[in-house]
PDB file of C-alpha atoms in Angstrom:
ATOM      1  CA  UNK A  38      15.431 -17.905   4.819  1.00  0.00           C
ATOM      2  CA  UNK A  39      14.141 -17.560   0.918  1.00  0.00           C
ATOM      3  CA  UNK A  40      11.893 -15.158  -0.836  1.00  0.00           C
ATOM      4  CA  UNK A  41      10.197 -17.087  -3.937  1.00  0.00           C
ATOM      5  CA  UNK A  42      12.306 -15.376  -6.283  1.00  0.00           C
ATOM      6  CA  UNK A  43      14.057 -18.799  -8.252  1.00  0.00           C
ATOM      7  CA  UNK A  44      17.382 -18.178  -9.639  1.00  0.00           C
ATOM      8  CA  UNK A  45      17.262 -21.166 -11.845  1.00  0.00           C
ATOM      9  CA  UNK A  46      15.814 -24.148 -12.238  1.00  0.00           C
ATOM     10  CA  UNK A  47      17.969 -27.339 -12.200  1.00  0.00           C
ATOM     11  CA  UNK A  48      16.877 -31.257 -13.639  1.00  0.00           C
ATOM     12  CA  UNK A  49      17.072 -34.460 -11.252  1.00  0.00           C
ATOM     13  CA  UNK A  50      20.108 -36.465 -12.056  1.00  0.00           C
ATOM     14  CA  UNK A  51      18.646 -39.501  -9.628  1.00  0.00           C
ATOM     15  CA  UNK A  52      16.527 -40.352  -7.015  1.00  0.00           C
ATOM     16  CA  UNK A  53      17.889 -43.127  -4.815  1.00  0.00           C
ATOM     17  CA  UNK A  54      15.453 -44.204  -2.010  1.00  0.00           C
ATOM     18  CA  UNK A  55      16.814 -46.057   0.866  1.00  0.00           C
ATOM     19  CA  UNK A  56      15.077 -47.455   4.054  1.00  0.00           C
ATOM     20  CA  UNK A  57      13.529 -44.531   5.232  1.00  0.00           C
ATOM     21  CA  UNK A  58      14.937 -41.752   3.434  1.00  0.00           C
ATOM     22  CA  UNK A  59      16.565 -41.225   0.315  1.00  0.00           C
ATOM     23  CA  UNK A  60      19.485 -39.413  -1.436  1.00  0.00           C
ATOM     24  CA  UNK A  61      19.038 -37.056  -4.779  1.00  0.00           C
ATOM     25  CA  UNK A  62      21.119 -35.392  -7.179  1.00  0.00           C
ATOM     26  CA  UNK A  63      19.630 -32.739  -8.368  1.00  0.00           C
ATOM     27  CA  UNK A  64      22.037 -30.025 -11.402  1.00  0.00           C
ATOM     28  CA  UNK A  65      22.747 -26.419 -10.632  1.00  0.00           C
ATOM     29  CA  UNK A  66      25.315 -25.219 -13.140  1.00  0.00           C
ATOM     30  CA  UNK A  67      24.751 -21.501 -12.122  1.00  0.00           C
ATOM     31  CA  UNK A  68      24.451 -22.232  -8.147  1.00  0.00           C
ATOM     32  CA  UNK A  69      26.493 -24.979  -7.894  1.00  0.00           C
ATOM     33  CA  UNK A  70      29.409 -22.874  -7.744  1.00  0.00           C
ATOM     34  CA  UNK A  71      28.346 -20.552  -4.622  1.00  0.00           C
ATOM     35  CA  UNK A  72      27.440 -23.568  -2.691  1.00  0.00           C
ATOM     36  CA  UNK A  73      29.689 -25.160   0.446  1.00  0.00           C
ATOM     37  CA  UNK A  74      29.160 -28.222   2.031  1.00  0.00           C
ATOM     38  CA  UNK A  75      26.067 -28.063   4.639  1.00  0.00           C
ATOM     39  CA  UNK A  76      24.445 -24.683   2.962  1.00  0.00           C
ATOM     40  CA  UNK A  77      21.208 -24.215   2.711  1.00  0.00           C
ATOM     41  CA  UNK A  78      19.198 -24.504  -1.016  1.00  0.00           C
ATOM     42  CA  UNK A  79      15.547 -24.562  -1.468  1.00  0.00           C
ATOM     43  CA  UNK A  80      14.372 -27.372  -4.104  1.00  0.00           C
ATOM     44  CA  UNK A  81      11.125 -26.209  -5.337  1.00  0.00           C
ATOM     45  CA  UNK A  82       9.953 -24.806  -2.397  1.00  0.00           C
ATOM     46  CA  UNK A  83      11.961 -27.757   0.148  1.00  0.00           C
ATOM     47  CA  UNK A  84      14.808 -26.342   2.227  1.00  0.00           C
ATOM     48  CA  UNK A  85      17.903 -28.656   1.981  1.00  0.00           C
ATOM     49  CA  UNK A  86      21.353 -29.455   2.681  1.00  0.00           C
ATOM     50  CA  UNK A  87      23.530 -29.218   0.018  1.00  0.00           C
ATOM     51  CA  UNK A  88      26.424 -32.057  -0.098  1.00  0.00           C
ATOM     52  CA  UNK A  89      28.637 -33.578  -2.305  1.00  0.00           C
ATOM     53  CA  UNK A  90      29.078 -30.763  -4.532  1.00  0.00           C
ATOM     54  CA  UNK A  91      30.435 -30.500  -7.790  1.00  0.00           C
ATOM     55  CA  UNK A  92      30.641 -27.985 -10.284  1.00  0.00           C
ATOM     56  CA  UNK A  93      27.607 -28.404 -12.210  1.00  0.00           C
ATOM     57  CA  UNK A  94      25.319 -30.005  -9.154  1.00  0.00           C
ATOM     58  CA  UNK A  95      25.167 -31.535  -5.210  1.00  0.00           C
ATOM     59  CA  UNK A  96      23.530 -34.156  -3.989  1.00  0.00           C
ATOM     60  CA  UNK A  97      20.486 -34.013  -0.784  1.00  0.00           C
ATOM     61  CA  UNK A  98      19.573 -36.453   1.713  1.00  0.00           C
ATOM     62  CA  UNK A  99      15.455 -36.371   2.015  1.00  0.00           C
ATOM     63  CA  UNK A 100      13.903 -37.660   5.374  1.00  0.00           C
ATOM     64  CA  UNK A 101      10.995 -39.567   5.370  1.00  0.00           C
ATOM     65  CA  UNK A 102       9.399 -36.567   7.068  1.00  0.00           C
ATOM     66  CA  UNK A 103      10.151 -34.723   3.761  1.00  0.00           C
ATOM     67  CA  UNK A 104       9.071 -37.694   1.729  1.00  0.00           C
ATOM     68  CA  UNK A 105       5.421 -37.858   3.230  1.00  0.00           C
ATOM     69  CA  UNK A 106       5.616 -33.526   3.552  1.00  0.00           C
ATOM     70  CA  UNK A 107       6.535 -32.922   0.145  1.00  0.00           C
ATOM     71  CA  UNK A 108       5.958 -33.587  -3.696  1.00  0.00           C
ATOM     72  CA  UNK A 109      10.048 -34.988  -3.844  1.00  0.00           C
ATOM     73  CA  UNK A 110       9.460 -37.965  -4.101  1.00  0.00           C
ATOM     74  CA  UNK A 111       7.460 -37.573  -7.084  1.00  0.00           C
ATOM     75  CA  UNK A 112      10.067 -36.540  -9.394  1.00  0.00           C
ATOM     76  CA  UNK A 113      11.301 -38.667 -11.808  1.00  0.00           C
ATOM     77  CA  UNK A 114      15.685 -38.300 -13.785  1.00  0.00           C
ATOM     78  CA  UNK A 115      15.016 -35.342 -15.907  1.00  0.00           C
ATOM     79  CA  UNK A 116      11.841 -33.485 -13.896  1.00  0.00           C
ATOM     80  CA  UNK A 117      12.864 -29.696 -13.736  1.00  0.00           C
ATOM     81  CA  UNK A 118      13.061 -28.102 -10.392  1.00  0.00           C
ATOM     82  CA  UNK A 119      13.426 -24.323  -9.021  1.00  0.00           C
ATOM     83  CA  UNK A 120      16.107 -23.663  -7.105  1.00  0.00           C
ATOM     84  CA  UNK A 121      16.836 -20.762  -4.564  1.00  0.00           C
ATOM     85  CA  UNK A 122      19.545 -20.112  -2.351  1.00  0.00           C
ATOM     86  CA  UNK A 123      19.082 -18.380   0.943  1.00  0.00           C
ATOM     87  CA  UNK A 124      18.532 -14.402   1.439  1.00  0.00           C
ATOM     88  CA  UNK A 125      21.552 -12.846   3.206  1.00  0.00           C
ATOM     89  CA  UNK A 126      20.300 -10.462   5.817  1.00  0.00           C
ATOM     90  CA  UNK A 127      19.911  -6.466   4.709  1.00  0.00           C
ATOM     91  CA  UNK A 128      18.455  -8.172   1.251  1.00  0.00           C
ATOM     92  CA  UNK A 129      15.753  -6.283  -0.180  1.00  0.00           C
ATOM     93  CA  UNK A 130      12.826  -8.767  -0.377  1.00  0.00           C
ATOM     94  CA  UNK A 131      12.111  -9.223  -3.371  1.00  0.00           C
ATOM     95  CA  UNK A 132       9.476 -11.642  -3.210  1.00  0.00           C
ATOM     96  CA  UNK A 133       7.200 -13.153   0.039  1.00  0.00           C
ATOM     97  CA  UNK A 134       9.091 -14.821   3.304  1.00  0.00           C
ATOM     98  CA  UNK A 135       9.168 -18.690   1.925  1.00  0.00           C
ATOM     99  CA  UNK A 136      10.873 -20.593   4.479  1.00  0.00           C
ATOM    100  CA  UNK A 137      11.174 -23.985   2.395  1.00  0.00           C
ATOM    101  CA  UNK A 138       9.037 -25.723   4.934  1.00  0.00           C
ATOM    102  CA  UNK A 139       6.047 -27.169   2.812  1.00  0.00           C
ATOM    103  CA  UNK A 140       2.530 -26.910   4.366  1.00  0.00           C
ATOM    104  CA  UNK A 141       0.613 -29.082   2.186  1.00  0.00           C
ATOM    105  CA  UNK A 142       0.715 -30.835  -1.529  1.00  0.00           C
ATOM    106  CA  UNK A 143      -1.768 -29.453  -4.334  1.00  0.00           C
ATOM    107  CA  UNK A 144      -2.226 -30.234  -7.934  1.00  0.00           C
ATOM    108  CA  UNK A 145      -2.297 -29.362 -10.917  1.00  0.00           C
ATOM    109  CA  UNK A 146      -5.936 -28.447 -12.606  1.00  0.00           C
ATOM    110  CA  UNK A 147      -4.660 -26.373 -15.602  1.00  0.00           C
ATOM    111  CA  UNK A 148      -1.779 -23.920 -16.849  1.00  0.00           C
ATOM    112  CA  UNK A 149      -3.804 -21.957 -19.837  1.00  0.00           C
ATOM    113  CA  UNK A 150      -2.337 -19.476 -22.078  1.00  0.00           C
ATOM    114  CA  UNK A 151      -4.664 -16.101 -21.981  1.00  0.00           C
ATOM    115  CA  UNK A 152      -3.071 -14.114 -24.086  1.00  0.00           C
ATOM    116  CA  UNK A 153      -1.578 -15.162 -27.101  1.00  0.00           C
ATOM    117  CA  UNK A 154       1.916 -14.338 -28.084  1.00  0.00           C
ATOM    118  CA  UNK A 155       5.322 -15.074 -28.059  1.00  0.00           C
ATOM    119  CA  UNK A 156       6.636 -16.750 -25.624  1.00  0.00           C
ATOM    120  CA  UNK A 157       7.638 -13.407 -23.742  1.00  0.00           C
ATOM    121  CA  UNK A 158       4.633 -11.848 -24.025  1.00  0.00           C
ATOM    122  CA  UNK A 159       2.110 -14.845 -23.008  1.00  0.00           C
ATOM    123  CA  UNK A 160      -0.084 -14.033 -19.740  1.00  0.00           C
ATOM    124  CA  UNK A 161      -0.667 -17.336 -18.189  1.00  0.00           C
ATOM    125  CA  UNK A 162      -3.837 -19.061 -15.730  1.00  0.00           C
ATOM    126  CA  UNK A 163      -2.454 -21.395 -13.118  1.00  0.00           C
ATOM    127  CA  UNK A 164      -4.692 -22.831 -11.517  1.00  0.00           C
ATOM    128  CA  UNK A 165      -4.254 -25.870  -8.483  1.00  0.00           C
ATOM    129  CA  UNK A 166      -5.719 -27.181  -5.441  1.00  0.00           C
ATOM    130  CA  UNK A 167      -4.974 -26.615  -2.698  1.00  0.00           C
ATOM    131  CA  UNK A 168      -5.809 -29.650   0.476  1.00  0.00           C
ATOM    132  CA  UNK A 169      -8.334 -28.287   3.732  1.00  0.00           C
ATOM    133  CA  UNK A 170      -5.612 -28.411   5.875  1.00  0.00           C
ATOM    134  CA  UNK A 171      -4.031 -24.974   4.513  1.00  0.00           C
ATOM    135  CA  UNK A 172      -6.767 -23.024   2.774  1.00  0.00           C
ATOM    136  CA  UNK A 173      -7.282 -20.758   6.057  1.00  0.00           C
ATOM    137  CA  UNK A 174      -4.362 -19.131   5.368  1.00  0.00           C
ATOM    138  CA  UNK A 175      -4.678 -19.089   1.404  1.00  0.00           C
ATOM    139  CA  UNK A 176      -6.959 -15.207   0.778  1.00  0.00           C
ATOM    140  CA  UNK A 177      -7.432 -13.004  -2.428  1.00  0.00           C
ATOM    141  CA  UNK A 178      -4.025 -10.768  -3.176  1.00  0.00           C
ATOM    142  CA  UNK A 179      -2.305 -13.075  -0.390  1.00  0.00           C
ATOM    143  CA  UNK A 180       1.061 -14.420  -0.940  1.00  0.00           C
ATOM    144  CA  UNK A 181       1.379 -17.949  -1.640  1.00  0.00           C
ATOM    145  CA  UNK A 182       4.852 -20.055  -2.587  1.00  0.00           C
ATOM    146  CA  UNK A 183       4.057 -22.661  -4.852  1.00  0.00           C
ATOM    147  CA  UNK A 184       6.913 -25.176  -5.834  1.00  0.00           C
ATOM    148  CA  UNK A 185       8.875 -22.352  -3.873  1.00  0.00           C
ATOM    149  CA  UNK A 186       8.050 -19.575  -6.312  1.00  0.00           C
ATOM    150  CA  UNK A 187       6.158 -16.261  -4.968  1.00  0.00           C
ATOM    151  CA  UNK A 188       2.782 -15.830  -5.861  1.00  0.00           C
ATOM    152  CA  UNK A 189      -0.076 -14.352  -5.595  1.00  0.00           C
ATOM    153  CA  UNK A 190      -3.612 -15.387  -5.101  1.00  0.00           C
ATOM    154  CA  UNK A 191      -6.263 -14.297  -7.818  1.00  0.00           C
ATOM    155  CA  UNK A 192      -8.922 -15.828  -6.368  1.00  0.00           C
ATOM    156  CA  UNK A 193      -9.740 -18.583  -3.825  1.00  0.00           C
ATOM    157  CA  UNK A 194     -12.903 -21.053  -4.621  1.00  0.00           C
ATOM    158  CA  UNK A 195     -14.013 -23.754  -1.777  1.00  0.00           C
ATOM    159  CA  UNK A 196     -14.762 -26.871  -3.480  1.00  0.00           C
ATOM    160  CA  UNK A 197     -15.601 -30.281  -1.983  1.00  0.00           C
ATOM    161  CA  UNK A 198     -14.020 -31.984   1.376  1.00  0.00           C
ATOM    162  CA  UNK A 199     -12.686 -28.069   2.226  1.00  0.00           C
ATOM    163  CA  UNK A 200      -9.972 -28.610  -0.275  1.00  0.00           C
ATOM    164  CA  UNK A 201      -9.914 -25.017  -2.494  1.00  0.00           C
ATOM    165  CA  UNK A 202      -9.718 -24.218  -6.212  1.00  0.00           C
ATOM    166  CA  UNK A 203      -6.767 -22.139  -6.650  1.00  0.00           C
ATOM    167  CA  UNK A 204      -6.325 -19.241  -9.438  1.00  0.00           C
ATOM    168  CA  UNK A 205      -3.158 -17.514 -10.032  1.00  0.00           C
ATOM    169  CA  UNK A 206      -2.228 -15.013 -12.668  1.00  0.00           C
ATOM    170  CA  UNK A 207       1.564 -16.414 -14.412  1.00  0.00           C
ATOM    171  CA  UNK A 208       3.964 -13.030 -15.997  1.00  0.00           C
ATOM    172  CA  UNK A 209       5.948 -14.298 -19.337  1.00  0.00           C
ATOM    173  CA  UNK A 210       8.802 -14.681 -17.273  1.00  0.00           C
ATOM    174  CA  UNK A 211       8.053 -16.977 -14.152  1.00  0.00           C
ATOM    175  CA  UNK A 212       6.115 -18.841 -17.126  1.00  0.00           C
ATOM    176  CA  UNK A 213       9.658 -18.573 -19.076  1.00  0.00           C
ATOM    177  CA  UNK A 214      12.651 -19.588 -15.902  1.00  0.00           C
ATOM    178  CA  UNK A 215      10.598 -21.594 -13.240  1.00  0.00           C
ATOM    179  CA  UNK A 216       9.470 -25.477 -14.026  1.00  0.00           C
ATOM    180  CA  UNK A 217       5.636 -23.900 -14.432  1.00  0.00           C
ATOM    181  CA  UNK A 218       5.889 -24.801 -17.945  1.00  0.00           C
ATOM    182  CA  UNK A 219       7.081 -28.526 -17.494  1.00  0.00           C
ATOM    183  CA  UNK A 220       4.168 -29.601 -14.834  1.00  0.00           C
ATOM    184  CA  UNK A 221       1.261 -32.002 -16.440  1.00  0.00           C
ATOM    185  CA  UNK A 222      -2.772 -31.446 -14.542  1.00  0.00           C
ATOM    186  CA  UNK A 223      -2.338 -33.915 -12.120  1.00  0.00           C
ATOM    187  CA  UNK A 224       1.511 -33.501 -10.947  1.00  0.00           C
ATOM    188  CA  UNK A 225       2.596 -32.578  -6.961  1.00  0.00           C
ATOM    189  CA  UNK A 226       2.895 -28.869  -6.072  1.00  0.00           C
ATOM    190  CA  UNK A 227       4.670 -28.496  -2.706  1.00  0.00           C
ATOM    191  CA  UNK A 228       2.627 -25.439  -1.126  1.00  0.00           C
ATOM    192  CA  UNK A 229       3.595 -22.648   1.449  1.00  0.00           C
ATOM    193  CA  UNK A 230       1.583 -20.869   3.322  1.00  0.00           C
ATOM    194  CA  UNK A 231       2.881 -17.169   4.179  1.00  0.00           C
ATOM    195  CA  UNK A 232       3.828 -17.677   7.698  1.00  0.00           C
ATOM    196  CA  UNK A 233       2.425 -14.424   8.526  1.00  0.00           C
ATOM    197  CA  UNK A 234      -0.931 -15.823   8.393  1.00  0.00           C
ATOM    198  CA  UNK A 235       0.017 -18.392  10.995  1.00  0.00           C
ATOM    199  CA  UNK A 236       0.947 -15.794  13.092  1.00  0.00           C
ATOM    200  CA  UNK A 237      -2.242 -13.882  13.169  1.00  0.00           C
ATOM    201  CA  UNK A 238      -4.319 -17.090  13.691  1.00  0.00           C
ATOM    202  CA  UNK A 239      -1.911 -17.694  16.848  1.00  0.00           C
ATOM    203  CA  UNK A 240      -2.393 -14.249  18.108  1.00  0.00           C
ATOM    204  CA  UNK A 241      -5.516 -14.013  17.454  1.00  0.00           C
ATOM    205  CA  UNK A 242      -5.910 -16.935  20.176  1.00  0.00           C
ATOM    206  CA  UNK A 243      -3.780 -15.701  22.580  1.00  0.00           C
ATOM    207  CA  UNK A 244      -5.690 -14.578  25.874  1.00  0.00           C
ATOM    208  CA  UNK A 245      -6.187 -10.842  25.651  1.00  0.00           C
ATOM    209  CA  UNK A 246      -3.478  -9.056  28.311  1.00  0.00           C
ATOM    210  CA  UNK A 247      -4.466  -6.169  30.654  1.00  0.00           C
ATOM    211  CA  UNK A 248      -5.392  -2.997  29.336  1.00  0.00           C
ATOM    212  CA  UNK A 249      -2.776  -0.500  28.461  1.00  0.00           C
ATOM    213  CA  UNK A 250      -1.122   2.300  30.352  1.00  0.00           C
ATOM    214  CA  UNK A 251       0.914   4.399  31.529  1.00  0.00           C
ATOM    215  CA  UNK A 252       1.196   2.868  34.826  1.00  0.00           C
ATOM    216  CA  UNK A 253       1.832  -0.506  33.143  1.00  0.00           C
ATOM    217  CA  UNK A 254       4.207   1.367  30.108  1.00  0.00           C
ATOM    218  CA  UNK A 255       6.610   2.258  32.800  1.00  0.00           C
ATOM    219  CA  UNK A 256       6.615  -1.403  34.787  1.00  0.00           C
ATOM    220  CA  UNK A 257       7.778  -2.169  31.096  1.00  0.00           C
ATOM    221  CA  UNK A 258      10.158   0.224  30.885  1.00  0.00           C
ATOM    222  CA  UNK A 259       8.764   2.361  28.674  1.00  0.00           C
TER     223      UNK A 259
END
């Protein structure tokens, strides 16, 4: 499990495409020293398995399923990626529950400064499109993982074909320590909705159980 709090940004060294798969090489100057072969690491919101670890980076294999469902195939050498290690059990949850399982790929519409000042003082407004397949899970004030970053939705506007225009406020710290500032309009973005929303939907479709009574609780061992 991840929380969407980015530990550092890495750089794509190479992307080697094979038949139905690919091998990704990434620099991770800080996190590489904490990795062991087989460890999970989130790369721009995609949970991957670290292989061929060096003091400054790692490699990871991407299967066809990962290539189809994420934006990683669009990365070129030199691209910046957000990196996060799994959250140890018992650690305070600073962001929200992020699994590293991308639900859909959105597109950056704009990233606009809304207050002017130094880089550490400027707030930003992020606008992105989300595909119709996941828009029912995106709500105002709800959580959304954007390239692995835990963010809070400021507004959702339904647009054509069931897609949504999502607006998110970005604080200076998030702008500075993630790869958001490297993106251009039209770039693909990995989106993961709050898994709790999925469970709530599933629960709403589950047939209602019998009315709870004192006898039924006793039968269940309470």
